[in-house]
């Protein structure tokens, strides 16, 4: 049995189980300060262990930016988030210390990518991208069967996108103004239309879907030219807005404009909605836990 | 001893050796039609073998787009290039047939990336990007020590870049107009200034360097947010224009604007000129050959 924490900016979702259809226990925690939020999550797992649930490892998928290099002294930390009070928070450390079991740590979107890869819309693929369109825009990528990591982790929401003709909205990203996230995240759509994206109706809703579809395609174009994925899976609240995926597919064909001539890019199966919805992140943390348990066993074997 | 072919759009460079400082023989072939060009390369290797040079394998780094999926019947082909007469050319096949040794096949920029990783500006790094700025703009990437491949291969020159303020040049990419390559490749610079990029002098040269630096930074920004590389290595003719790399470093700091707060992004070591120059591609094909030899040996062992 594995434990997992989807550590989002507004809520933590703690789970115990082995997959999206095998979650034994769940606790949702409204996020306050780092210490209280982490303690509330620890309390959930401590009680479960005390009640006899054997936890082999725990996985954490965190909002970011986070430090993923194990050689770095701040491995497992949230680094420089704009979220007040959270910069420099050690997230992985307290779990390892309090529970004494292996801890897997990655971004929330990388966790969701893993889950969509095993149980969802990217099953069987070696290389794919998972994007989430919601309060922010984020992305995780699997390359050759493994999560993409490097100096840091993908920050796909901050790539540049070409302007939709006629669009003069300045964008809301505090760092870049009119990046992908700045122009097409939920709050950007809300600010453009004067009401929350999920409350839009009629002509406004249709216009919003065309707008988001345009920018989703623009982001997917540059991601596709950089990563050459077999598929792009799109989750998050905005991905469920009627018309967004269809608009994005049509726009993607127009924006790729036949280059480099891969027929796969024009097929509906190239750009698809996520299948696990809000369960992707929590389920993915269970895969992070499983990987940590395996790594822990390997380390024990190699020293034993 | 390995053989290698850097199959460019205007010339093939054939080499025999083991590395950039251990090339025993070289032949440059001006590219004509596919059949003549490939036959001229085969002739070079056949003569070497007849003269007693033992070739364990051959590597080919080709202009593209190419098909890299071994499961695809067109593996080893150039697919849909705008270059007249070359679409649908089987490049790897004739070498395997004529020489009877393992053939490694990848893009020219992936080959150059491998060489910069082993002998050049990216030594010791697990994850980096190689960009070439010349007649076209192309990119190869190494992730976790391995060449990035997926549905196809990176086509980094075709990502979207934000307009430099005041730049109204329409761009020369036949597919996208004002993509990275359309705005900042050698021919784009030449068209903007009315003479070849390498012939620019004085104020024009300085202006061109600022222009190319801006767009190089813009491309690197989105690539960095997508791939999270430890370093970006830049080769190709335009990368050697005085002032380009310095302008790009300053612009990259401005365009990333402190996000996600990695101090490494602001260091000169993050964005560096290639070290192997024109030798990177040919030397990299020798690594492709070496990998093919190893794969061949593995296959022989697994069936033996």
PDB file of C-alpha atoms in Angstrom, chain A residues 228 262, chain B residues 60 62 65-72 74-77 79 104-108 110 147-154 288:
ATOM      1  CA  UNK A 228       8.331  15.448 -30.553  1.00  0.00           C
ATOM      2  CA  UNK A 262       3.570  13.676 -39.939  1.00  0.00           C
TER       3      UNK A 262
ATOM      4  CA  UNK B  60      24.582   8.806 -40.706  1.00  0.00           C
ATOM      5  CA  UNK B  62      21.014  13.495 -42.088  1.00  0.00           C
ATOM      6  CA  UNK B  65      12.764  15.601 -41.632  1.00  0.00           C
ATOM      7  CA  UNK B  66      13.713  11.942 -41.295  1.00  0.00           C
ATOM      8  CA  UNK B  67      11.941   8.824 -40.030  1.00  0.00           C
ATOM      9  CA  UNK B  68      13.604   7.490 -36.851  1.00  0.00           C
ATOM     10  CA  UNK B  69      11.118   4.874 -35.682  1.00  0.00           C
ATOM     11  CA  UNK B  70      12.653   1.468 -36.323  1.00  0.00           C
ATOM     12  CA  UNK B  71       9.174  -0.056 -36.431  1.00  0.00           C
ATOM     13  CA  UNK B  72       8.263   2.170 -39.378  1.00  0.00           C
ATOM     14  CA  UNK B  74      10.316   4.100 -43.860  1.00  0.00           C
ATOM     15  CA  UNK B  75      12.898   4.021 -41.048  1.00  0.00           C
ATOM     16  CA  UNK B  76      16.073   5.684 -42.309  1.00  0.00           C
ATOM     17  CA  UNK B  77      14.268   7.751 -44.956  1.00  0.00           C
ATOM     18  CA  UNK B  79      10.466  12.069 -45.462  1.00  0.00           C
ATOM     19  CA  UNK B 104      23.203   4.175 -37.110  1.00  0.00           C
ATOM     20  CA  UNK B 105      20.846   6.870 -38.329  1.00  0.00           C
ATOM     21  CA  UNK B 106      19.669  10.168 -36.866  1.00  0.00           C
ATOM     22  CA  UNK B 107      19.387  13.846 -37.706  1.00  0.00           C
ATOM     23  CA  UNK B 108      22.492  15.925 -38.447  1.00  0.00           C
ATOM     24  CA  UNK B 110      21.344  15.126 -33.108  1.00  0.00           C
ATOM     25  CA  UNK B 147      19.069  11.582 -27.625  1.00  0.00           C
ATOM     26  CA  UNK B 148      15.540  12.892 -27.426  1.00  0.00           C
ATOM     27  CA  UNK B 149      13.242  11.122 -29.871  1.00  0.00           C
ATOM     28  CA  UNK B 150       9.517  10.624 -29.905  1.00  0.00           C
ATOM     29  CA  UNK B 151       6.987  10.564 -32.713  1.00  0.00           C
ATOM     30  CA  UNK B 152       9.642  12.264 -34.804  1.00  0.00           C
ATOM     31  CA  UNK B 153      12.574  14.401 -33.769  1.00  0.00           C
ATOM     32  CA  UNK B 154      12.845  17.988 -32.557  1.00  0.00           C
ATOM     33  CA  UNK B 288      26.005   6.988 -34.039  1.00  0.00           C
TER      34      UNK B 288
END
